[in-house]
Amino acid sequence: MAKEHFLPEQALSVEEAIKSYTIMGAYGSFEEKTKGSIEIGKVCDFVVLGQNPFEVEKDKLKDIEILATYLDGKCVFKK
């Protein structure tokens, strides 16, 4: 089986990746009025990270620790 190669110039930026999983994902499923961003009246699912993904080297993004996970505004995991 051939090994797949990714071209660095085709990689998403951290901002593009986060938007694709949040506001753009909600937009794609016609749920942008209730999901996709943290605003009053929207579903509140989010994680608390141990480091800022905008300040971490790209090869270290996978190592960012998840400190807490909230679903519908309630903590369901806390380290």
PDB file of N, CA and C in Angstrom:
ATOM      1  N   MET A   1       0.846  -1.174   0.000  1.00  0.00           N
ATOM      2  CA  MET A   1       0.000   0.000   0.000  1.00  0.00           C
ATOM      3  C   MET A   1       0.896   1.242   0.000  1.00  0.00           C
ATOM      4  N   ALA A   2       0.562   2.197  -0.840  1.00  0.00           N
ATOM      5  CA  ALA A   2       1.359   3.418  -0.959  1.00  0.00           C
ATOM      6  C   ALA A   2       1.165   4.302   0.263  1.00  0.00           C
ATOM      7  N   LYS A   3       2.261   4.903   0.694  1.00  0.00           N
ATOM      8  CA  LYS A   3       2.202   5.839   1.815  1.00  0.00           C
ATOM      9  C   LYS A   3       1.669   7.178   1.306  1.00  0.00           C
ATOM     10  N   GLU A   4       0.709   7.743   2.030  1.00  0.00           N
ATOM     11  CA  GLU A   4       0.153   9.028   1.628  1.00  0.00           C
ATOM     12  C   GLU A   4       1.077  10.153   2.057  1.00  0.00           C
ATOM     13  N   HIS A   5       1.172  11.156   1.235  1.00  0.00           N
ATOM     14  CA  HIS A   5       2.005  12.315   1.529  1.00  0.00           C
ATOM     15  C   HIS A   5       1.127  13.560   1.571  1.00  0.00           C
ATOM     16  N   PHE A   6       1.330  14.345   2.588  1.00  0.00           N
ATOM     17  CA  PHE A   6       0.589  15.590   2.717  1.00  0.00           C
ATOM     18  C   PHE A   6       1.510  16.741   2.353  1.00  0.00           C
ATOM     19  N   LEU A   7       0.980  17.680   1.622  1.00  0.00           N
ATOM     20  CA  LEU A   7       1.762  18.835   1.208  1.00  0.00           C
ATOM     21  C   LEU A   7       1.584  19.953   2.222  1.00  0.00           C
ATOM     22  N   PRO A   8       2.680  20.426   2.804  1.00  0.00           N
ATOM     23  CA  PRO A   8       2.586  21.479   3.831  1.00  0.00           C
ATOM     24  C   PRO A   8       1.806  22.707   3.372  1.00  0.00           C
ATOM     25  N   GLU A   9       1.910  23.062   2.108  1.00  0.00           N
ATOM     26  CA  GLU A   9       1.212  24.240   1.612  1.00  0.00           C
ATOM     27  C   GLU A   9      -0.306  24.033   1.522  1.00  0.00           C
ATOM     28  N   GLN A  10      -0.758  22.792   1.678  1.00  0.00           N
ATOM     29  CA  GLN A  10      -2.189  22.516   1.666  1.00  0.00           C
ATOM     30  C   GLN A  10      -2.758  22.332   3.074  1.00  0.00           C
ATOM     31  N   ALA A  11      -1.929  22.458   4.085  1.00  0.00           N
ATOM     32  CA  ALA A  11      -2.372  22.278   5.470  1.00  0.00           C
ATOM     33  C   ALA A  11      -3.241  23.454   5.903  1.00  0.00           C
ATOM     34  N   LEU A  12      -4.204  23.164   6.770  1.00  0.00           N
ATOM     35  CA  LEU A  12      -5.020  24.220   7.353  1.00  0.00           C
ATOM     36  C   LEU A  12      -4.235  24.937   8.437  1.00  0.00           C
ATOM     37  N   SER A  13      -4.518  26.203   8.622  1.00  0.00           N
ATOM     38  CA  SER A  13      -3.956  26.924   9.763  1.00  0.00           C
ATOM     39  C   SER A  13      -4.729  26.491  11.005  1.00  0.00           C
ATOM     40  N   VAL A  14      -4.217  26.812  12.176  1.00  0.00           N
ATOM     41  CA  VAL A  14      -4.925  26.490  13.419  1.00  0.00           C
ATOM     42  C   VAL A  14      -6.294  27.169  13.406  1.00  0.00           C
ATOM     43  N   GLU A  15      -6.351  28.420  12.998  1.00  0.00           N
ATOM     44  CA  GLU A  15      -7.616  29.135  12.957  1.00  0.00           C
ATOM     45  C   GLU A  15      -8.610  28.456  12.001  1.00  0.00           C
ATOM     46  N   GLU A  16      -8.151  28.062  10.822  1.00  0.00           N
ATOM     47  CA  GLU A  16      -9.031  27.393   9.859  1.00  0.00           C
ATOM     48  C   GLU A  16      -9.537  26.055  10.405  1.00  0.00           C
ATOM     49  N   ALA A  17      -8.675  25.321  11.086  1.00  0.00           N
ATOM     50  CA  ALA A  17      -9.073  24.028  11.641  1.00  0.00           C
ATOM     51  C   ALA A  17     -10.126  24.201  12.733  1.00  0.00           C
ATOM     52  N   ILE A  18      -9.913  25.159  13.618  1.00  0.00           N
ATOM     53  CA  ILE A  18     -10.879  25.396  14.700  1.00  0.00           C
ATOM     54  C   ILE A  18     -12.220  25.857  14.120  1.00  0.00           C
ATOM     55  N   LYS A  19     -12.188  26.777  13.177  1.00  0.00           N
ATOM     56  CA  LYS A  19     -13.433  27.243  12.562  1.00  0.00           C
ATOM     57  C   LYS A  19     -14.162  26.111  11.838  1.00  0.00           C
ATOM     58  N   SER A  20     -13.410  25.194  11.215  1.00  0.00           N
ATOM     59  CA  SER A  20     -14.063  24.112  10.478  1.00  0.00           C
ATOM     60  C   SER A  20     -14.798  23.159  11.406  1.00  0.00           C
ATOM     61  N   TYR A  21     -14.341  23.035  12.641  1.00  0.00           N
ATOM     62  CA  TYR A  21     -15.000  22.158  13.611  1.00  0.00           C
ATOM     63  C   TYR A  21     -16.036  22.882  14.466  1.00  0.00           C
ATOM     64  N   THR A  22     -16.095  24.199  14.355  1.00  0.00           N
ATOM     65  CA  THR A  22     -17.032  24.955  15.197  1.00  0.00           C
ATOM     66  C   THR A  22     -18.072  25.653  14.328  1.00  0.00           C
ATOM     67  N   ILE A  23     -17.864  26.913  14.034  1.00  0.00           N
ATOM     68  CA  ILE A  23     -18.879  27.710  13.345  1.00  0.00           C
ATOM     69  C   ILE A  23     -19.177  27.195  11.944  1.00  0.00           C
ATOM     70  N   MET A  24     -18.170  26.748  11.205  1.00  0.00           N
ATOM     71  CA  MET A  24     -18.430  26.264   9.845  1.00  0.00           C
ATOM     72  C   MET A  24     -19.132  24.902   9.864  1.00  0.00           C
ATOM     73  N   GLY A  25     -18.830  24.073  10.855  1.00  0.00           N
ATOM     74  CA  GLY A  25     -19.543  22.807  11.005  1.00  0.00           C
ATOM     75  C   GLY A  25     -21.009  23.039  11.302  1.00  0.00           C
ATOM     76  N   ALA A  26     -21.287  24.009  12.162  1.00  0.00           N
ATOM     77  CA  ALA A  26     -22.676  24.356  12.481  1.00  0.00           C
ATOM     78  C   ALA A  26     -23.369  24.925  11.249  1.00  0.00           C
ATOM     79  N   TYR A  27     -22.680  25.775  10.522  1.00  0.00           N
ATOM     80  CA  TYR A  27     -23.242  26.364   9.299  1.00  0.00           C
ATOM     81  C   TYR A  27     -23.565  25.272   8.279  1.00  0.00           C
ATOM     82  N   GLY A  28     -22.673  24.299   8.143  1.00  0.00           N
ATOM     83  CA  GLY A  28     -22.871  23.213   7.185  1.00  0.00           C
ATOM     84  C   GLY A  28     -24.076  22.350   7.489  1.00  0.00           C
ATOM     85  N   SER A  29     -24.483  22.320   8.744  1.00  0.00           N
ATOM     86  CA  SER A  29     -25.663  21.530   9.123  1.00  0.00           C
ATOM     87  C   SER A  29     -26.856  22.439   9.455  1.00  0.00           C
ATOM     88  N   PHE A  30     -26.779  23.713   9.019  1.00  0.00           N
ATOM     89  CA  PHE A  30     -27.852  24.693   9.211  1.00  0.00           C
ATOM     90  C   PHE A  30     -28.190  24.903  10.692  1.00  0.00           C
ATOM     91  N   GLU A  31     -27.159  24.840  11.566  1.00  0.00           N
ATOM     92  CA  GLU A  31     -27.373  25.008  13.003  1.00  0.00           C
ATOM     93  C   GLU A  31     -26.606  26.198  13.581  1.00  0.00           C
ATOM     94  N   GLU A  32     -26.181  27.118  12.724  1.00  0.00           N
ATOM     95  CA  GLU A  32     -25.354  28.233  13.186  1.00  0.00           C
ATOM     96  C   GLU A  32     -26.077  29.172  14.148  1.00  0.00           C
ATOM     97  N   LYS A  33     -27.399  29.109  14.201  1.00  0.00           N
ATOM     98  CA  LYS A  33     -28.147  29.959  15.144  1.00  0.00           C
ATOM     99  C   LYS A  33     -28.147  29.375  16.550  1.00  0.00           C
ATOM    100  N   THR A  34     -27.816  28.078  16.679  1.00  0.00           N
ATOM    101  CA  THR A  34     -27.847  27.433  17.997  1.00  0.00           C
ATOM    102  C   THR A  34     -26.523  26.793  18.395  1.00  0.00           C
ATOM    103  N   LYS A  35     -25.574  26.678  17.460  1.00  0.00           N
ATOM    104  CA  LYS A  35     -24.292  26.012  17.731  1.00  0.00           C
ATOM    105  C   LYS A  35     -23.154  26.728  17.020  1.00  0.00           C
ATOM    106  N   GLY A  36     -21.932  26.333  17.347  1.00  0.00           N
ATOM    107  CA  GLY A  36     -20.775  26.775  16.584  1.00  0.00           C
ATOM    108  C   GLY A  36     -19.960  27.893  17.188  1.00  0.00           C
ATOM    109  N   SER A  37     -20.529  28.627  18.122  1.00  0.00           N
ATOM    110  CA  SER A  37     -19.786  29.707  18.794  1.00  0.00           C
ATOM    111  C   SER A  37     -20.354  29.849  20.201  1.00  0.00           C
ATOM    112  N   ILE A  38     -19.565  30.423  21.076  1.00  0.00           N
ATOM    113  CA  ILE A  38     -20.010  30.597  22.457  1.00  0.00           C
ATOM    114  C   ILE A  38     -20.717  31.945  22.559  1.00  0.00           C
ATOM    115  N   GLU A  39     -22.049  31.866  22.608  1.00  0.00           N
ATOM    116  CA  GLU A  39     -22.893  33.057  22.699  1.00  0.00           C
ATOM    117  C   GLU A  39     -24.110  32.727  23.551  1.00  0.00           C
ATOM    118  N   ILE A  40     -24.707  33.750  24.126  1.00  0.00           N
ATOM    119  CA  ILE A  40     -25.928  33.568  24.921  1.00  0.00           C
ATOM    120  C   ILE A  40     -26.995  32.934  24.039  1.00  0.00           C
ATOM    121  N   GLY A  41     -27.633  31.895  24.563  1.00  0.00           N
ATOM    122  CA  GLY A  41     -28.709  31.223  23.859  1.00  0.00           C
ATOM    123  C   GLY A  41     -28.282  30.053  22.993  1.00  0.00           C
ATOM    124  N   LYS A  42     -26.974  29.830  22.861  1.00  0.00           N
ATOM    125  CA  LYS A  42     -26.485  28.712  22.052  1.00  0.00           C
ATOM    126  C   LYS A  42     -26.114  27.533  22.937  1.00  0.00           C
ATOM    127  N   VAL A  43     -26.118  26.337  22.343  1.00  0.00           N
ATOM    128  CA  VAL A  43     -25.675  25.130  23.034  1.00  0.00           C
ATOM    129  C   VAL A  43     -24.224  25.346  23.446  1.00  0.00           C
ATOM    130  N   CYS A  44     -23.904  24.931  24.651  1.00  0.00           N
ATOM    131  CA  CYS A  44     -22.581  25.237  25.194  1.00  0.00           C
ATOM    132  C   CYS A  44     -21.759  23.962  25.379  1.00  0.00           C
ATOM    133  N   ASP A  45     -21.085  23.516  24.321  1.00  0.00           N
ATOM    134  CA  ASP A  45     -20.155  22.394  24.376  1.00  0.00           C
ATOM    135  C   ASP A  45     -18.760  22.940  24.089  1.00  0.00           C
ATOM    136  N   PHE A  46     -17.804  22.664  24.966  1.00  0.00           N
ATOM    137  CA  PHE A  46     -16.444  23.157  24.742  1.00  0.00           C
ATOM    138  C   PHE A  46     -15.458  22.400  25.604  1.00  0.00           C
ATOM    139  N   VAL A  47     -14.173  22.571  25.297  1.00  0.00           N
ATOM    140  CA  VAL A  47     -13.105  21.979  26.101  1.00  0.00           C
ATOM    141  C   VAL A  47     -12.229  23.091  26.650  1.00  0.00           C
ATOM    142  N   VAL A  48     -11.576  22.811  27.777  1.00  0.00           N
ATOM    143  CA  VAL A  48     -10.571  23.702  28.347  1.00  0.00           C
ATOM    144  C   VAL A  48      -9.232  23.033  28.075  1.00  0.00           C
ATOM    145  N   LEU A  49      -8.349  23.742  27.379  1.00  0.00           N
ATOM    146  CA  LEU A  49      -7.055  23.188  26.988  1.00  0.00           C
ATOM    147  C   LEU A  49      -5.947  23.666  27.907  1.00  0.00           C
ATOM    148  N   GLY A  50      -4.906  22.855  28.018  1.00  0.00           N
ATOM    149  CA  GLY A  50      -3.765  23.184  28.853  1.00  0.00           C
ATOM    150  C   GLY A  50      -2.824  24.195  28.224  1.00  0.00           C
ATOM    151  N   GLN A  51      -2.945  24.410  26.914  1.00  0.00           N
ATOM    152  CA  GLN A  51      -2.112  25.378  26.208  1.00  0.00           C
ATOM    153  C   GLN A  51      -2.942  26.036  25.120  1.00  0.00           C
ATOM    154  N   ASN A  52      -2.511  27.205  24.705  1.00  0.00           N
ATOM    155  CA  ASN A  52      -3.171  27.936  23.638  1.00  0.00           C
ATOM    156  C   ASN A  52      -2.715  27.348  22.298  1.00  0.00           C
ATOM    157  N   PRO A  53      -3.626  26.767  21.507  1.00  0.00           N
ATOM    158  CA  PRO A  53      -3.210  26.155  20.242  1.00  0.00           C
ATOM    159  C   PRO A  53      -2.621  27.151  19.245  1.00  0.00           C
ATOM    160  N   PHE A  54      -2.888  28.433  19.425  1.00  0.00           N
ATOM    161  CA  PHE A  54      -2.314  29.446  18.534  1.00  0.00           C
ATOM    162  C   PHE A  54      -0.859  29.761  18.885  1.00  0.00           C
ATOM    163  N   GLU A  55      -0.404  29.284  20.049  1.00  0.00           N
ATOM    164  CA  GLU A  55       0.958  29.586  20.494  1.00  0.00           C
ATOM    165  C   GLU A  55       1.862  28.360  20.536  1.00  0.00           C
ATOM    166  N   VAL A  56       1.357  27.200  20.126  1.00  0.00           N
ATOM    167  CA  VAL A  56       2.102  25.946  20.191  1.00  0.00           C
ATOM    168  C   VAL A  56       2.653  25.616  18.805  1.00  0.00           C
ATOM    169  N   GLU A  57       3.841  25.028  18.762  1.00  0.00           N
ATOM    170  CA  GLU A  57       4.398  24.577  17.486  1.00  0.00           C
ATOM    171  C   GLU A  57       3.444  23.574  16.852  1.00  0.00           C
ATOM    172  N   LYS A  58       3.323  23.605  15.529  1.00  0.00           N
ATOM    173  CA  LYS A  58       2.363  22.742  14.831  1.00  0.00           C
ATOM    174  C   LYS A  58       2.542  21.263  15.155  1.00  0.00           C
ATOM    175  N   ASP A  59       3.775  20.813  15.286  1.00  0.00           N
ATOM    176  CA  ASP A  59       4.007  19.389  15.568  1.00  0.00           C
ATOM    177  C   ASP A  59       3.695  19.021  17.018  1.00  0.00           C
ATOM    178  N   LYS A  60       3.387  19.999  17.857  1.00  0.00           N
ATOM    179  CA  LYS A  60       3.050  19.749  19.262  1.00  0.00           C
ATOM    180  C   LYS A  60       1.553  19.897  19.544  1.00  0.00           C
ATOM    181  N   LEU A  61       0.767  20.276  18.543  1.00  0.00           N
ATOM    182  CA  LEU A  61      -0.674  20.453  18.745  1.00  0.00           C
ATOM    183  C   LEU A  61      -1.326  19.193  19.297  1.00  0.00           C
ATOM    184  N   LYS A  62      -0.905  18.048  18.806  1.00  0.00           N
ATOM    185  CA  LYS A  62      -1.506  16.779  19.238  1.00  0.00           C
ATOM    186  C   LYS A  62      -1.227  16.478  20.703  1.00  0.00           C
ATOM    187  N   ASP A  63      -0.267  17.154  21.294  1.00  0.00           N
ATOM    188  CA  ASP A  63       0.108  16.900  22.685  1.00  0.00           C
ATOM    189  C   ASP A  63      -0.581  17.831  23.680  1.00  0.00           C
ATOM    190  N   ILE A  64      -1.397  18.757  23.206  1.00  0.00           N
ATOM    191  CA  ILE A  64      -2.085  19.672  24.122  1.00  0.00           C
ATOM    192  C   ILE A  64      -3.026  18.871  25.009  1.00  0.00           C
ATOM    193  N   GLU A  65      -2.909  19.092  26.298  1.00  0.00           N
ATOM    194  CA  GLU A  65      -3.706  18.367  27.279  1.00  0.00           C
ATOM    195  C   GLU A  65      -5.107  18.963  27.396  1.00  0.00           C
ATOM    196  N   ILE A  66      -6.110  18.101  27.452  1.00  0.00           N
ATOM    197  CA  ILE A  66      -7.482  18.531  27.699  1.00  0.00           C
ATOM    198  C   ILE A  66      -7.693  18.517  29.203  1.00  0.00           C
ATOM    199  N   LEU A  67      -8.012  19.673  29.762  1.00  0.00           N
ATOM    200  CA  LEU A  67      -8.182  19.797  31.206  1.00  0.00           C
ATOM    201  C   LEU A  67      -9.624  19.576  31.649  1.00  0.00           C
ATOM    202  N   ALA A  68     -10.572  19.921  30.772  1.00  0.00           N
ATOM    203  CA  ALA A  68     -11.986  19.740  31.112  1.00  0.00           C
ATOM    204  C   ALA A  68     -12.806  19.718  29.829  1.00  0.00           C
ATOM    205  N   THR A  69     -13.937  19.024  29.890  1.00  0.00           N
ATOM    206  CA  THR A  69     -14.891  18.972  28.778  1.00  0.00           C
ATOM    207  C   THR A  69     -16.272  19.314  29.318  1.00  0.00           C
ATOM    208  N   TYR A  70     -16.946  20.226  28.627  1.00  0.00           N
ATOM    209  CA  TYR A  70     -18.291  20.649  29.007  1.00  0.00           C
ATOM    210  C   TYR A  70     -19.256  20.307  27.883  1.00  0.00           C
ATOM    211  N   LEU A  71     -20.367  19.685  28.241  1.00  0.00           N
ATOM    212  CA  LEU A  71     -21.437  19.394  27.293  1.00  0.00           C
ATOM    213  C   LEU A  71     -22.715  20.028  27.819  1.00  0.00           C
ATOM    214  N   ASP A  72     -23.345  20.803  26.970  1.00  0.00           N
ATOM    215  CA  ASP A  72     -24.549  21.541  27.338  1.00  0.00           C
ATOM    216  C   ASP A  72     -24.332  22.384  28.596  1.00  0.00           C
ATOM    217  N   GLY A  73     -23.128  22.928  28.722  1.00  0.00           N
ATOM    218  CA  GLY A  73     -22.805  23.799  29.832  1.00  0.00           C
ATOM    219  C   GLY A  73     -22.441  23.110  31.141  1.00  0.00           C
ATOM    220  N   LYS A  74     -22.437  21.772  31.136  1.00  0.00           N
ATOM    221  CA  LYS A  74     -22.118  20.998  32.356  1.00  0.00           C
ATOM    222  C   LYS A  74     -20.793  20.270  32.186  1.00  0.00           C
ATOM    223  N   CYS A  75     -19.988  20.306  33.221  1.00  0.00           N
ATOM    224  CA  CYS A  75     -18.693  19.634  33.186  1.00  0.00           C
ATOM    225  C   CYS A  75     -18.897  18.126  33.220  1.00  0.00           C
ATOM    226  N   VAL A  76     -18.394  17.434  32.189  1.00  0.00           N
ATOM    227  CA  VAL A  76     -18.510  15.979  32.128  1.00  0.00           C
ATOM    228  C   VAL A  76     -17.155  15.292  32.292  1.00  0.00           C
ATOM    229  N   PHE A  77     -16.082  16.087  32.253  1.00  0.00           N
ATOM    230  CA  PHE A  77     -14.728  15.577  32.483  1.00  0.00           C
ATOM    231  C   PHE A  77     -13.886  16.686  33.046  1.00  0.00           C
ATOM    232  N   LYS A  78     -13.133  16.367  34.087  1.00  0.00           N
ATOM    233  CA  LYS A  78     -12.200  17.340  34.645  1.00  0.00           C
ATOM    234  C   LYS A  78     -10.987  16.592  35.114  1.00  0.00           C
ATOM    235  N   LYS A  79      -9.816  17.052  34.688  1.00  0.00           N
ATOM    236  CA  LYS A  79      -8.569  16.389  35.057  1.00  0.00           C
ATOM    237  C   LYS A  79      -8.141  16.813  36.443  1.00  0.00           C
TER     238      LYS A  79
END
